[in-house]
């Protein structure tokens, strides 16, 4: 909010009584549903039990709402969870505390660290296909290159309506090596190349999905034969008995973050909670509930092999993974989303 | 006529002042908060037009504007066309059956957008029920693409927006004097001619009021289009929400919202000119005759065809909703049809986790507050505006519907800045006030529409016979405009009960509403409990209506015995 407007809004609220934030011990806000259920069981409840901290949950920590809370001095939340792109946007507007420097994250996988967020889990963007369309014994798609190969693997496909991770997949499919993806994307020619790849596959895309469950639903119903989507969602479809298989040959690693908004009422307790959450043993618990992997190697001794199979951040899989560069997306998301939307509309 | 009243009477009469409460409410909760947010479209360390330049130079936005206008127009036309046979059917049926059909018309709103689109997709997808049927009977051998394109968007949006035409149109049908129809038939008018020359002009106020509500509503839609459309159907509201929530580029969002507001207001002014609202005000005051539809025993040919078409529209409205009942008992988290096996666990979830019941309770309380507030504000404003001269009335018509045009996400953020410092976030009043703001225009428009058919001479007669204005209002005017008030109140209820976006900013965990709870976690997965919740709400409503019908029947019976 611009300063003038801030003043105006302050004036509007002047006649009012400022209500003190409730004296709860820790106010936590995430995105509800099965994700927040997992967080509750893995971290909130055990932390509350061992420290006596009373945790009050809320939902929908929209970055826009965090900004509005900070502007109006009504910040209620101590810990919020954001994806990397939203975190980067919030950082550029100065909404978050530098928790990455306040909590010990030296044991965390290097690609996941961030000055303003403590990583909570690693999930991956994978290729998945319908085993009805591509049964065992016949060629099955394995890489993003196969996603683009409509001759060898005919049929409709689905990918995300948001460019982050999709432009990376397009370049990987076009043969750009892992470590060169962002330097290529940072050039005009590289961007044109990525967008040209999306344009090339677009006629074969039934729908650009918006919610994580959509690609699973579409694969399950036979509407599409191949999808690029999130591993945890595909896994839940597979566990549900849908004819889906995921490829682990080539993955893009996404990271979820926990952070503390500026002016949070219980910052010290919040920092204690973040230190706890990122520890080895607590990190191992999350994947009991969702197939998302730990952010630290310290967690693996607590995870059995069967569960390990399902997780994206094992040392072998991380080797082949491209980590999404959120700082890069924080700077480029606006222009690229406009361009991506424009291409999709054509 | 009212328009010919002497100036002094106009100035002294209280009715024109009746619009003041809504004027004040709109200034406090819309003009000031939303105005401050929209002004940021001109501001970046000083005055700038860069956001407007950006908005009109990036083709993604221009395309989204075009999509929005085209889709909103098509949905409006389809809604009016479908609503005609249905409203005719409703107006000519026995009251009891009509009541049940009314509920059917409103069924789409009793479920979340997530649930009803799920129903549609299962019906219409490539391997869906409709395509299976079509292939089964040999009408087609290739599946037809009904969803993830423009067709899907039109189906989904018409399904949910059509009620906004059906109700006012029904009121118009009921106020048509049946002797006019009999006269036309007696003079040998064909069914087609009867419709074009008699029915259409007489029912147009209702159709136009409904069409305006559909159009204004449609331009703010983006959840249904994003689930049932393809990338070619991106709506401007989605781009505005993206810039507010994801990019936090509020300057650009404000510029886009302002452009949308201006374009829509210009369109509204053109419609006002074209259909000459003032003229319509003085028409249709033929209330004395026998109402159309009362006790129709035999239908004409045209009537039978219309009623048949009306039944098809009913089928269109209920089909996806009926489908969600078997799905709600399906064991799969991913909605497959027919379900692999059956379970009641989603129902058990609803009743065992108190968050569902609490959210349902919050939604009902908020909707009730919204209905009461918006019915009072909207009705009094409509009565007031109907007393103004044509030009002033035109201005206030536009002024009062503005909250419908500005995308909900903008209102949501603006109201947060306004209500949080006074400690209202966390109270049910915050969402109730927000909902009242966006729901009152529906009451205002529907009461305005019935007031156009209100015979001013009745008012003079009552006042001339010595009734005070309040007595006249209570005894004469209010009963006459009641259908409009009730229709508007129903719209206010469903606007509140279906809202997600305002609840996002204006509620917290304690005050969250059912739609907000249903949307939580949707980026990850859809909890099938929301389907069970929708079924429970539908069944509960049907049971309440059934009891109500039984009760009224037995009370009638008692009266007869006396």
CSV table of N, CA, C and O in Angstrom, one decimal, chain B residues 27 61 78 176 178 193 201 259 416 472 480:
chain,number,residue,atom,x,y,z
B,27,UNK,N,-21.8,4.5,0.8
B,27,UNK,CA,-20.6,5.4,0.9
B,27,UNK,C,-19.7,4.8,1.9
B,27,UNK,O,-18.5,4.7,1.7
B,61,UNK,N,-4.6,-9.3,-21.1
B,61,UNK,CA,-5.7,-8.6,-20.4
B,61,UNK,C,-6.8,-8.2,-21.4
B,61,UNK,O,-8.0,-8.3,-21.1
B,78,UNK,N,-28.5,-16.9,-23.1
B,78,UNK,CA,-29.0,-18.2,-22.8
B,78,UNK,C,-29.9,-18.3,-21.6
B,78,UNK,O,-30.9,-19.0,-21.6
B,176,UNK,N,-49.3,-10.6,-15.4
B,176,UNK,CA,-50.0,-10.4,-16.7
B,176,UNK,C,-51.5,-10.7,-16.5
B,176,UNK,O,-51.9,-11.7,-15.9
B,178,UNK,N,-54.8,-12.1,-17.4
B,178,UNK,CA,-55.1,-13.2,-18.3
B,178,UNK,C,-56.1,-12.8,-19.4
B,178,UNK,O,-56.1,-13.4,-20.5
B,193,UNK,N,-47.2,-15.4,-32.5
B,193,UNK,CA,-47.5,-14.0,-32.5
B,193,UNK,C,-47.9,-13.6,-31.1
B,193,UNK,O,-47.6,-12.5,-30.6
B,201,UNK,N,-43.7,-8.3,-24.6
B,201,UNK,CA,-43.7,-6.9,-24.0
B,201,UNK,C,-44.1,-6.9,-22.6
B,201,UNK,O,-43.6,-6.1,-21.8
B,259,UNK,N,-11.3,-0.2,-15.2
B,259,UNK,CA,-11.7,-0.3,-16.6
B,259,UNK,C,-12.9,-1.1,-16.7
B,259,UNK,O,-13.9,-0.7,-17.4
B,416,UNK,N,-11.3,-5.3,4.3
B,416,UNK,CA,-10.4,-5.7,5.4
B,416,UNK,C,-9.7,-4.5,6.0
B,416,UNK,O,-9.7,-4.3,7.2
B,472,UNK,N,-50.2,3.5,4.2
B,472,UNK,CA,-50.4,3.2,2.8
B,472,UNK,C,-49.3,2.2,2.4
B,472,UNK,O,-49.6,1.2,1.7
B,480,UNK,N,-48.1,-5.3,-2.7
B,480,UNK,CA,-48.0,-5.3,-4.1
B,480,UNK,C,-46.6,-5.6,-4.6
B,480,UNK,O,-46.4,-6.3,-5.6
